[in-house]
Amino acid sequence: MAFATLQYQGEQRVAIKHDDAWTLLPASMGDMVTLIEGGAAALELARKMATASGAQRIAASQARLLAPITRYRRDILCTGWNYWDHFEEGKGKREGQDVPAPVAPTFFTKGPDTVIGPYDDIAYDATVSAKWDYEAEMAVVIGRTGRSIPVERAMEHVWGYCLANDISQRDLQRRHGGQWLKGKSIDGTMPLGPWIVPADEIDPAGVHLECVVNGAVLQSASTRLMAFPVAELIAELSFGMTLRAGDVLLTGTPSGVGNAREPQIFLHDGDEVVVRGSGLGELRNRLKACDLRGGSGVKLAV
């Protein structure tokens, strides 16, 4: 059973997927974050309502699929270098910003204005960056608020899983001292979704990720290869820091990114990028040229 956010008759509604149809939850139940905050009781009620007589069911063509979470209290939480093959493929290609292999997870954030729907166009402006890269990732949706969560209890804090494409601007990533916020936070560039599958229906170590660019498979790996599994990520990230229900945590990307290839592969206007995850569906997006620079006087090195 998968939970999505739809635009239907001018309103955002939470819905449950049924093949090529949706069952709408009552508007009184609120948005996806409200559902998540309701915990196990709200999830069980939603599941019952989906199969109840009189439930409102619509065809997929009647609504637009949005990112499953559209309301954020904080930045998107992210993990870097969480597949050793990805860490290794980047050696010597970080423009003087190489570091030793991490002994603990590497975290960063990206702004919530990056988030777009699973089939929306990715904003693209070649004057903002010359190095647009793709990153297929599994995302964790936090379901229970907590701080300093023990690793053995960490999975109790997971509500579900979805997919993300952590589109990155590698030149901006290098430009700002080696920290990643700026090179990961361009507006309208991170597809999320297409829906959230509850935690009890997915093995987070058994998802096979793929990234396909213009029909060519460029990333293909199992989440079983993560350097730090989901429970460790949650325990480390929550150490002294509160994670809240509705937070989204990206868990890293495997090898095959464009920046590490020889020759390098970067994205351009019109390219189609598909991110797939077994049991989680797929994101299908196309880069579309738009004006992200505006009147900025920032000058980038060529």
mmCIF file with all atom_site columns, C-alpha atoms in Angstrom, residues 109-293:
data_model
loop_
_atom_site.group_PDB
_atom_site.id
_atom_site.type_symbol
_atom_site.label_atom_id
_atom_site.label_alt_id
_atom_site.label_comp_id
_atom_site.label_asym_id
_atom_site.label_entity_id
_atom_site.label_seq_id
_atom_site.pdbx_PDB_ins_code
_atom_site.Cartn_x
_atom_site.Cartn_y
_atom_site.Cartn_z
_atom_site.occupancy
_atom_site.B_iso_or_equiv
_atom_site.pdbx_formal_charge
_atom_site.auth_seq_id
_atom_site.auth_comp_id
_atom_site.auth_asym_id
_atom_site.auth_atom_id
_atom_site.pdbx_PDB_model_num
ATOM 1   C CA . THR A 1 109 ? 21.136 19.498 4.083   1.00 0.00 ? 109 THR A CA 1
ATOM 2   C CA . LYS A 1 110 ? 19.411 20.966 1.060   1.00 0.00 ? 110 LYS A CA 1
ATOM 3   C CA . GLY A 1 111 ? 16.669 23.570 0.987   1.00 0.00 ? 111 GLY A CA 1
ATOM 4   C CA . PRO A 1 112 ? 13.031 22.433 0.815   1.00 0.00 ? 112 PRO A CA 1
ATOM 5   C CA . ASP A 1 113 ? 12.431 24.665 -2.212  1.00 0.00 ? 113 ASP A CA 1
ATOM 6   C CA . THR A 1 114 ? 14.398 22.077 -4.200  1.00 0.00 ? 114 THR A CA 1
ATOM 7   C CA . VAL A 1 115 ? 11.524 19.581 -3.935  1.00 0.00 ? 115 VAL A CA 1
ATOM 8   C CA . ILE A 1 116 ? 9.395  18.881 -7.016  1.00 0.00 ? 116 ILE A CA 1
ATOM 9   C CA . GLY A 1 117 ? 6.917  16.166 -7.909  1.00 0.00 ? 117 GLY A CA 1
ATOM 10  C CA . PRO A 1 118 ? 7.818  12.762 -9.333  1.00 0.00 ? 118 PRO A CA 1
ATOM 11  C CA . TYR A 1 119 ? 6.978  13.735 -12.928 1.00 0.00 ? 119 TYR A CA 1
ATOM 12  C CA . ASP A 1 120 ? 7.653  17.482 -12.849 1.00 0.00 ? 120 ASP A CA 1
ATOM 13  C CA . ASP A 1 121 ? 10.286 19.202 -14.959 1.00 0.00 ? 121 ASP A CA 1
ATOM 14  C CA . ILE A 1 122 ? 13.655 19.798 -13.296 1.00 0.00 ? 122 ILE A CA 1
ATOM 15  C CA . ALA A 1 123 ? 14.621 23.475 -13.408 1.00 0.00 ? 123 ALA A CA 1
ATOM 16  C CA . TYR A 1 124 ? 17.790 23.965 -15.488 1.00 0.00 ? 124 TYR A CA 1
ATOM 17  C CA . ASP A 1 125 ? 19.898 27.062 -16.103 1.00 0.00 ? 125 ASP A CA 1
ATOM 18  C CA . ALA A 1 126 ? 23.323 26.637 -17.683 1.00 0.00 ? 126 ALA A CA 1
ATOM 19  C CA . THR A 1 127 ? 24.377 30.081 -16.418 1.00 0.00 ? 127 THR A CA 1
ATOM 20  C CA . VAL A 1 128 ? 23.953 28.934 -12.807 1.00 0.00 ? 128 VAL A CA 1
ATOM 21  C CA . SER A 1 129 ? 26.019 25.766 -13.221 1.00 0.00 ? 129 SER A CA 1
ATOM 22  C CA . ALA A 1 130 ? 27.850 23.928 -15.990 1.00 0.00 ? 130 ALA A CA 1
ATOM 23  C CA . LYS A 1 131 ? 27.924 20.616 -14.114 1.00 0.00 ? 131 LYS A CA 1
ATOM 24  C CA . TRP A 1 132 ? 24.449 19.239 -13.435 1.00 0.00 ? 132 TRP A CA 1
ATOM 25  C CA . ASP A 1 133 ? 24.669 15.703 -12.031 1.00 0.00 ? 133 ASP A CA 1
ATOM 26  C CA . TYR A 1 134 ? 22.162 12.977 -11.081 1.00 0.00 ? 134 TYR A CA 1
ATOM 27  C CA . GLU A 1 135 ? 22.030 10.896 -7.882  1.00 0.00 ? 135 GLU A CA 1
ATOM 28  C CA . ALA A 1 136 ? 19.481 8.106  -7.363  1.00 0.00 ? 136 ALA A CA 1
ATOM 29  C CA . GLU A 1 137 ? 18.659 7.672  -3.674  1.00 0.00 ? 137 GLU A CA 1
ATOM 30  C CA . MET A 1 138 ? 16.274 5.986  -1.280  1.00 0.00 ? 138 MET A CA 1
ATOM 31  C CA . ALA A 1 139 ? 14.736 8.441  1.164   1.00 0.00 ? 139 ALA A CA 1
ATOM 32  C CA . VAL A 1 140 ? 13.582 7.698  4.701   1.00 0.00 ? 140 VAL A CA 1
ATOM 33  C CA . VAL A 1 141 ? 10.525 9.453  6.124   1.00 0.00 ? 141 VAL A CA 1
ATOM 34  C CA . ILE A 1 142 ? 10.750 9.903  9.879   1.00 0.00 ? 142 ILE A CA 1
ATOM 35  C CA . GLY A 1 143 ? 7.574  8.872  11.680  1.00 0.00 ? 143 GLY A CA 1
ATOM 36  C CA . ARG A 1 144 ? 8.314  9.470  15.346  1.00 0.00 ? 144 ARG A CA 1
ATOM 37  C CA . THR A 1 145 ? 10.005 12.462 16.944  1.00 0.00 ? 145 THR A CA 1
ATOM 38  C CA . GLY A 1 146 ? 13.107 11.660 18.970  1.00 0.00 ? 146 GLY A CA 1
ATOM 39  C CA . ARG A 1 147 ? 16.577 12.729 20.034  1.00 0.00 ? 147 ARG A CA 1
ATOM 40  C CA . SER A 1 148 ? 19.670 10.584 20.682  1.00 0.00 ? 148 SER A CA 1
ATOM 41  C CA . ILE A 1 149 ? 17.791 7.546  19.419  1.00 0.00 ? 149 ILE A CA 1
ATOM 42  C CA . PRO A 1 150 ? 19.541 4.225  20.226  1.00 0.00 ? 150 PRO A CA 1
ATOM 43  C CA . VAL A 1 151 ? 20.465 2.273  17.126  1.00 0.00 ? 151 VAL A CA 1
ATOM 44  C CA . GLU A 1 152 ? 18.444 -0.731 18.321  1.00 0.00 ? 152 GLU A CA 1
ATOM 45  C CA . ARG A 1 153 ? 15.299 1.476  18.491  1.00 0.00 ? 153 ARG A CA 1
ATOM 46  C CA . ALA A 1 154 ? 15.992 3.542  15.388  1.00 0.00 ? 154 ALA A CA 1
ATOM 47  C CA . MET A 1 155 ? 13.728 1.641  12.995  1.00 0.00 ? 155 MET A CA 1
ATOM 48  C CA . GLU A 1 156 ? 10.767 2.359  15.271  1.00 0.00 ? 156 GLU A CA 1
ATOM 49  C CA . HIS A 1 157 ? 11.170 5.984  14.153  1.00 0.00 ? 157 HIS A CA 1
ATOM 50  C CA . VAL A 1 158 ? 10.745 5.233  10.434  1.00 0.00 ? 158 VAL A CA 1
ATOM 51  C CA . TRP A 1 159 ? 7.322  5.841  8.871   1.00 0.00 ? 159 TRP A CA 1
ATOM 52  C CA . GLY A 1 160 ? 8.190  4.832  5.344   1.00 0.00 ? 160 GLY A CA 1
ATOM 53  C CA . TYR A 1 161 ? 10.394 5.086  2.265   1.00 0.00 ? 161 TYR A CA 1
ATOM 54  C CA . CYS A 1 162 ? 10.348 6.794  -1.124  1.00 0.00 ? 162 CYS A CA 1
ATOM 55  C CA . LEU A 1 163 ? 12.750 7.819  -3.891  1.00 0.00 ? 163 LEU A CA 1
ATOM 56  C CA . ALA A 1 164 ? 14.727 10.996 -4.495  1.00 0.00 ? 164 ALA A CA 1
ATOM 57  C CA . ASN A 1 165 ? 16.990 12.315 -7.221  1.00 0.00 ? 165 ASN A CA 1
ATOM 58  C CA . ASP A 1 166 ? 19.591 14.490 -5.522  1.00 0.00 ? 166 ASP A CA 1
ATOM 59  C CA . ILE A 1 167 ? 20.383 16.646 -8.556  1.00 0.00 ? 167 ILE A CA 1
ATOM 60  C CA . SER A 1 168 ? 23.696 18.360 -7.825  1.00 0.00 ? 168 SER A CA 1
ATOM 61  C CA . GLN A 1 169 ? 25.642 21.251 -9.310  1.00 0.00 ? 169 GLN A CA 1
ATOM 62  C CA . ARG A 1 170 ? 29.235 20.036 -8.941  1.00 0.00 ? 170 ARG A CA 1
ATOM 63  C CA . ASP A 1 171 ? 30.935 23.350 -9.708  1.00 0.00 ? 171 ASP A CA 1
ATOM 64  C CA . LEU A 1 172 ? 28.859 25.129 -7.051  1.00 0.00 ? 172 LEU A CA 1
ATOM 65  C CA . GLN A 1 173 ? 29.612 22.263 -4.686  1.00 0.00 ? 173 GLN A CA 1
ATOM 66  C CA . ARG A 1 174 ? 33.354 22.901 -5.106  1.00 0.00 ? 174 ARG A CA 1
ATOM 67  C CA . ARG A 1 175 ? 33.062 26.707 -5.190  1.00 0.00 ? 175 ARG A CA 1
ATOM 68  C CA . HIS A 1 176 ? 31.849 27.070 -1.610  1.00 0.00 ? 176 HIS A CA 1
ATOM 69  C CA . GLY A 1 177 ? 34.682 25.604 0.436   1.00 0.00 ? 177 GLY A CA 1
ATOM 70  C CA . GLY A 1 178 ? 33.810 21.964 -0.014  1.00 0.00 ? 178 GLY A CA 1
ATOM 71  C CA . GLN A 1 179 ? 30.543 22.114 1.924   1.00 0.00 ? 179 GLN A CA 1
ATOM 72  C CA . TRP A 1 180 ? 27.566 20.908 -0.063  1.00 0.00 ? 180 TRP A CA 1
ATOM 73  C CA . LEU A 1 181 ? 24.567 23.052 0.852   1.00 0.00 ? 181 LEU A CA 1
ATOM 74  C CA . LYS A 1 182 ? 24.852 25.463 -2.071  1.00 0.00 ? 182 LYS A CA 1
ATOM 75  C CA . GLY A 1 183 ? 25.663 22.856 -4.710  1.00 0.00 ? 183 GLY A CA 1
ATOM 76  C CA . LYS A 1 184 ? 22.606 20.841 -3.644  1.00 0.00 ? 184 LYS A CA 1
ATOM 77  C CA . SER A 1 185 ? 19.993 23.550 -3.062  1.00 0.00 ? 185 SER A CA 1
ATOM 78  C CA . ILE A 1 186 ? 19.036 25.064 -6.411  1.00 0.00 ? 186 ILE A CA 1
ATOM 79  C CA . ASP A 1 187 ? 15.276 25.635 -6.518  1.00 0.00 ? 187 ASP A CA 1
ATOM 80  C CA . GLY A 1 188 ? 13.038 23.145 -8.292  1.00 0.00 ? 188 GLY A CA 1
ATOM 81  C CA . THR A 1 189 ? 15.650 20.439 -8.834  1.00 0.00 ? 189 THR A CA 1
ATOM 82  C CA . MET A 1 190 ? 14.938 17.481 -6.507  1.00 0.00 ? 190 MET A CA 1
ATOM 83  C CA . PRO A 1 191 ? 12.211 15.043 -7.579  1.00 0.00 ? 191 PRO A CA 1
ATOM 84  C CA . LEU A 1 192 ? 10.711 13.193 -4.599  1.00 0.00 ? 192 LEU A CA 1
ATOM 85  C CA . GLY A 1 193 ? 8.219  10.357 -4.486  1.00 0.00 ? 193 GLY A CA 1
ATOM 86  C CA . PRO A 1 194 ? 6.355  9.073  -6.321  1.00 0.00 ? 194 PRO A CA 1
ATOM 87  C CA . TRP A 1 195 ? 4.681  7.981  -3.089  1.00 0.00 ? 195 TRP A CA 1
ATOM 88  C CA . ILE A 1 196 ? 5.636  6.706  0.362   1.00 0.00 ? 196 ILE A CA 1
ATOM 89  C CA . VAL A 1 197 ? 5.548  2.994  1.126   1.00 0.00 ? 197 VAL A CA 1
ATOM 90  C CA . PRO A 1 198 ? 5.058  2.303  4.865   1.00 0.00 ? 198 PRO A CA 1
ATOM 91  C CA . ALA A 1 199 ? 8.031  0.871  6.717   1.00 0.00 ? 199 ALA A CA 1
ATOM 92  C CA . ASP A 1 200 ? 6.380  -2.478 7.428   1.00 0.00 ? 200 ASP A CA 1
ATOM 93  C CA . GLU A 1 201 ? 6.070  -3.160 3.690   1.00 0.00 ? 201 GLU A CA 1
ATOM 94  C CA . ILE A 1 202 ? 9.686  -2.531 2.597   1.00 0.00 ? 202 ILE A CA 1
ATOM 95  C CA . ASP A 1 203 ? 13.051 -4.053 3.487   1.00 0.00 ? 203 ASP A CA 1
ATOM 96  C CA . PRO A 1 204 ? 15.321 -0.981 3.401   1.00 0.00 ? 204 PRO A CA 1
ATOM 97  C CA . ALA A 1 205 ? 18.343 -3.186 2.723   1.00 0.00 ? 205 ALA A CA 1
ATOM 98  C CA . GLY A 1 206 ? 16.634 -4.911 -0.195  1.00 0.00 ? 206 GLY A CA 1
ATOM 99  C CA . VAL A 1 207 ? 15.818 -2.060 -2.564  1.00 0.00 ? 207 VAL A CA 1
ATOM 100 C CA . HIS A 1 208 ? 17.519 -2.080 -5.966  1.00 0.00 ? 208 HIS A CA 1
ATOM 101 C CA . LEU A 1 209 ? 18.177 1.457  -7.198  1.00 0.00 ? 209 LEU A CA 1
ATOM 102 C CA . GLU A 1 210 ? 18.638 2.510  -10.814 1.00 0.00 ? 210 GLU A CA 1
ATOM 103 C CA . CYS A 1 211 ? 19.235 5.804  -12.558 1.00 0.00 ? 211 CYS A CA 1
ATOM 104 C CA . VAL A 1 212 ? 18.547 5.908  -16.288 1.00 0.00 ? 212 VAL A CA 1
ATOM 105 C CA . VAL A 1 213 ? 19.525 8.966  -18.355 1.00 0.00 ? 213 VAL A CA 1
ATOM 106 C CA . ASN A 1 214 ? 18.108 9.198  -21.876 1.00 0.00 ? 214 ASN A CA 1
ATOM 107 C CA . GLY A 1 215 ? 17.600 5.435  -21.862 1.00 0.00 ? 215 GLY A CA 1
ATOM 108 C CA . ALA A 1 216 ? 21.080 4.493  -20.596 1.00 0.00 ? 216 ALA A CA 1
ATOM 109 C CA . VAL A 1 217 ? 21.419 2.835  -17.172 1.00 0.00 ? 217 VAL A CA 1
ATOM 110 C CA . LEU A 1 218 ? 24.114 4.825  -15.352 1.00 0.00 ? 218 LEU A CA 1
ATOM 111 C CA . GLN A 1 219 ? 23.531 3.689  -11.758 1.00 0.00 ? 219 GLN A CA 1
ATOM 112 C CA . SER A 1 220 ? 22.450 0.235  -10.577 1.00 0.00 ? 220 SER A CA 1
ATOM 113 C CA . ALA A 1 221 ? 22.981 -1.039 -7.028  1.00 0.00 ? 221 ALA A CA 1
ATOM 114 C CA . SER A 1 222 ? 21.290 -2.511 -3.970  1.00 0.00 ? 222 SER A CA 1
ATOM 115 C CA . THR A 1 223 ? 20.756 -0.500 -0.804  1.00 0.00 ? 223 THR A CA 1
ATOM 116 C CA . ARG A 1 224 ? 22.364 -3.495 0.917   1.00 0.00 ? 224 ARG A CA 1
ATOM 117 C CA . LEU A 1 225 ? 25.668 -1.918 -0.125  1.00 0.00 ? 225 LEU A CA 1
ATOM 118 C CA . MET A 1 226 ? 25.182 1.168  2.042   1.00 0.00 ? 226 MET A CA 1
ATOM 119 C CA . ALA A 1 227 ? 28.213 1.885  4.219   1.00 0.00 ? 227 ALA A CA 1
ATOM 120 C CA . PHE A 1 228 ? 25.962 2.909  7.111   1.00 0.00 ? 228 PHE A CA 1
ATOM 121 C CA . PRO A 1 229 ? 22.501 1.293  7.145   1.00 0.00 ? 229 PRO A CA 1
ATOM 122 C CA . VAL A 1 230 ? 19.337 3.207  7.974   1.00 0.00 ? 230 VAL A CA 1
ATOM 123 C CA . ALA A 1 231 ? 19.394 2.433  11.708  1.00 0.00 ? 231 ALA A CA 1
ATOM 124 C CA . GLU A 1 232 ? 22.941 3.770  12.055  1.00 0.00 ? 232 GLU A CA 1
ATOM 125 C CA . LEU A 1 233 ? 22.097 6.888  10.063  1.00 0.00 ? 233 LEU A CA 1
ATOM 126 C CA . ILE A 1 234 ? 19.192 7.674  12.365  1.00 0.00 ? 234 ILE A CA 1
ATOM 127 C CA . ALA A 1 235 ? 21.201 6.984  15.533  1.00 0.00 ? 235 ALA A CA 1
ATOM 128 C CA . GLU A 1 236 ? 24.100 9.166  14.385  1.00 0.00 ? 236 GLU A CA 1
ATOM 129 C CA . LEU A 1 237 ? 21.998 12.017 13.024  1.00 0.00 ? 237 LEU A CA 1
ATOM 130 C CA . SER A 1 238 ? 19.744 12.156 16.085  1.00 0.00 ? 238 SER A CA 1
ATOM 131 C CA . PHE A 1 239 ? 22.709 12.210 18.497  1.00 0.00 ? 239 PHE A CA 1
ATOM 132 C CA . GLY A 1 240 ? 21.969 15.371 20.483  1.00 0.00 ? 240 GLY A CA 1
ATOM 133 C CA . MET A 1 241 ? 19.658 16.578 17.690  1.00 0.00 ? 241 MET A CA 1
ATOM 134 C CA . THR A 1 242 ? 15.898 16.170 17.450  1.00 0.00 ? 242 THR A CA 1
ATOM 135 C CA . LEU A 1 243 ? 14.439 14.409 14.424  1.00 0.00 ? 243 LEU A CA 1
ATOM 136 C CA . ARG A 1 244 ? 10.773 15.182 13.892  1.00 0.00 ? 244 ARG A CA 1
ATOM 137 C CA . ALA A 1 245 ? 7.889  13.276 12.355  1.00 0.00 ? 245 ALA A CA 1
ATOM 138 C CA . GLY A 1 246 ? 7.699  14.257 8.700   1.00 0.00 ? 246 GLY A CA 1
ATOM 139 C CA . ASP A 1 247 ? 11.433 14.890 8.270   1.00 0.00 ? 247 ASP A CA 1
ATOM 140 C CA . VAL A 1 248 ? 12.947 13.458 5.095   1.00 0.00 ? 248 VAL A CA 1
ATOM 141 C CA . LEU A 1 249 ? 16.408 11.851 5.139   1.00 0.00 ? 249 LEU A CA 1
ATOM 142 C CA . LEU A 1 250 ? 18.187 10.919 1.907   1.00 0.00 ? 250 LEU A CA 1
ATOM 143 C CA . THR A 1 251 ? 20.452 7.907  2.402   1.00 0.00 ? 251 THR A CA 1
ATOM 144 C CA . GLY A 1 252 ? 23.144 8.468  -0.240  1.00 0.00 ? 252 GLY A CA 1
ATOM 145 C CA . THR A 1 253 ? 23.801 7.418  -3.811  1.00 0.00 ? 253 THR A CA 1
ATOM 146 C CA . PRO A 1 254 ? 25.774 4.494  -5.276  1.00 0.00 ? 254 PRO A CA 1
ATOM 147 C CA . SER A 1 255 ? 28.536 4.734  -7.864  1.00 0.00 ? 255 SER A CA 1
ATOM 148 C CA . GLY A 1 256 ? 27.983 5.843  -11.440 1.00 0.00 ? 256 GLY A CA 1
ATOM 149 C CA . VAL A 1 257 ? 27.479 9.590  -10.999 1.00 0.00 ? 257 VAL A CA 1
ATOM 150 C CA . GLY A 1 258 ? 28.362 11.743 -13.974 1.00 0.00 ? 258 GLY A CA 1
ATOM 151 C CA . ASN A 1 259 ? 31.126 13.736 -12.292 1.00 0.00 ? 259 ASN A CA 1
ATOM 152 C CA . ALA A 1 260 ? 33.180 10.562 -11.633 1.00 0.00 ? 260 ALA A CA 1
ATOM 153 C CA . ARG A 1 261 ? 32.860 9.091  -15.137 1.00 0.00 ? 261 ARG A CA 1
ATOM 154 C CA . GLU A 1 262 ? 35.484 9.231  -17.856 1.00 0.00 ? 262 GLU A CA 1
ATOM 155 C CA . PRO A 1 263 ? 34.482 11.107 -19.857 1.00 0.00 ? 263 PRO A CA 1
ATOM 156 C CA . GLN A 1 264 ? 32.204 12.975 -17.472 1.00 0.00 ? 264 GLN A CA 1
ATOM 157 C CA . ILE A 1 265 ? 28.465 13.001 -18.127 1.00 0.00 ? 265 ILE A CA 1
ATOM 158 C CA . PHE A 1 266 ? 26.469 16.049 -17.117 1.00 0.00 ? 266 PHE A CA 1
ATOM 159 C CA . LEU A 1 267 ? 22.797 16.827 -17.646 1.00 0.00 ? 267 LEU A CA 1
ATOM 160 C CA . HIS A 1 268 ? 21.429 19.381 -20.107 1.00 0.00 ? 268 HIS A CA 1
ATOM 161 C CA . ASP A 1 269 ? 18.157 20.899 -21.222 1.00 0.00 ? 269 ASP A CA 1
ATOM 162 C CA . GLY A 1 270 ? 15.791 18.213 -22.503 1.00 0.00 ? 270 GLY A CA 1
ATOM 163 C CA . ASP A 1 271 ? 17.503 15.227 -20.884 1.00 0.00 ? 271 ASP A CA 1
ATOM 164 C CA . GLU A 1 272 ? 15.200 12.656 -19.297 1.00 0.00 ? 272 GLU A CA 1
ATOM 165 C CA . VAL A 1 273 ? 16.243 11.176 -15.956 1.00 0.00 ? 273 VAL A CA 1
ATOM 166 C CA . VAL A 1 274 ? 14.463 8.156  -14.474 1.00 0.00 ? 274 VAL A CA 1
ATOM 167 C CA . VAL A 1 275 ? 15.127 6.937  -10.929 1.00 0.00 ? 275 VAL A CA 1
ATOM 168 C CA . ARG A 1 276 ? 13.723 3.526  -10.020 1.00 0.00 ? 276 ARG A CA 1
ATOM 169 C CA . GLY A 1 277 ? 13.623 1.569  -6.779  1.00 0.00 ? 277 GLY A CA 1
ATOM 170 C CA . SER A 1 278 ? 12.205 -1.944 -6.418  1.00 0.00 ? 278 SER A CA 1
ATOM 171 C CA . GLY A 1 279 ? 8.960  -1.716 -4.482  1.00 0.00 ? 279 GLY A CA 1
ATOM 172 C CA . LEU A 1 280 ? 9.085  2.089  -4.484  1.00 0.00 ? 280 LEU A CA 1
ATOM 173 C CA . GLY A 1 281 ? 8.055  3.006  -8.036  1.00 0.00 ? 281 GLY A CA 1
ATOM 174 C CA . GLU A 1 282 ? 9.915  5.491  -10.216 1.00 0.00 ? 282 GLU A CA 1
ATOM 175 C CA . LEU A 1 283 ? 10.605 9.169  -10.729 1.00 0.00 ? 283 LEU A CA 1
ATOM 176 C CA . ARG A 1 284 ? 10.544 10.346 -14.352 1.00 0.00 ? 284 ARG A CA 1
ATOM 177 C CA . ASN A 1 285 ? 11.664 13.903 -15.005 1.00 0.00 ? 285 ASN A CA 1
ATOM 178 C CA . ARG A 1 286 ? 13.009 16.029 -17.821 1.00 0.00 ? 286 ARG A CA 1
ATOM 179 C CA . LEU A 1 287 ? 15.343 18.999 -17.476 1.00 0.00 ? 287 LEU A CA 1
ATOM 180 C CA . LYS A 1 288 ? 13.762 22.202 -18.743 1.00 0.00 ? 288 LYS A CA 1
ATOM 181 C CA . ALA A 1 289 ? 15.591 25.462 -19.339 1.00 0.00 ? 289 ALA A CA 1
ATOM 182 C CA . CYS A 1 290 ? 14.406 28.364 -17.210 1.00 0.00 ? 290 CYS A CA 1
ATOM 183 C CA . ASP A 1 291 ? 15.769 31.548 -15.648 1.00 0.00 ? 291 ASP A CA 1
ATOM 184 C CA . LEU A 1 292 ? 17.268 30.787 -12.235 1.00 0.00 ? 292 LEU A CA 1
ATOM 185 C CA . ARG A 1 293 ? 19.894 33.544 -12.357 1.00 0.00 ? 293 ARG A CA 1
#
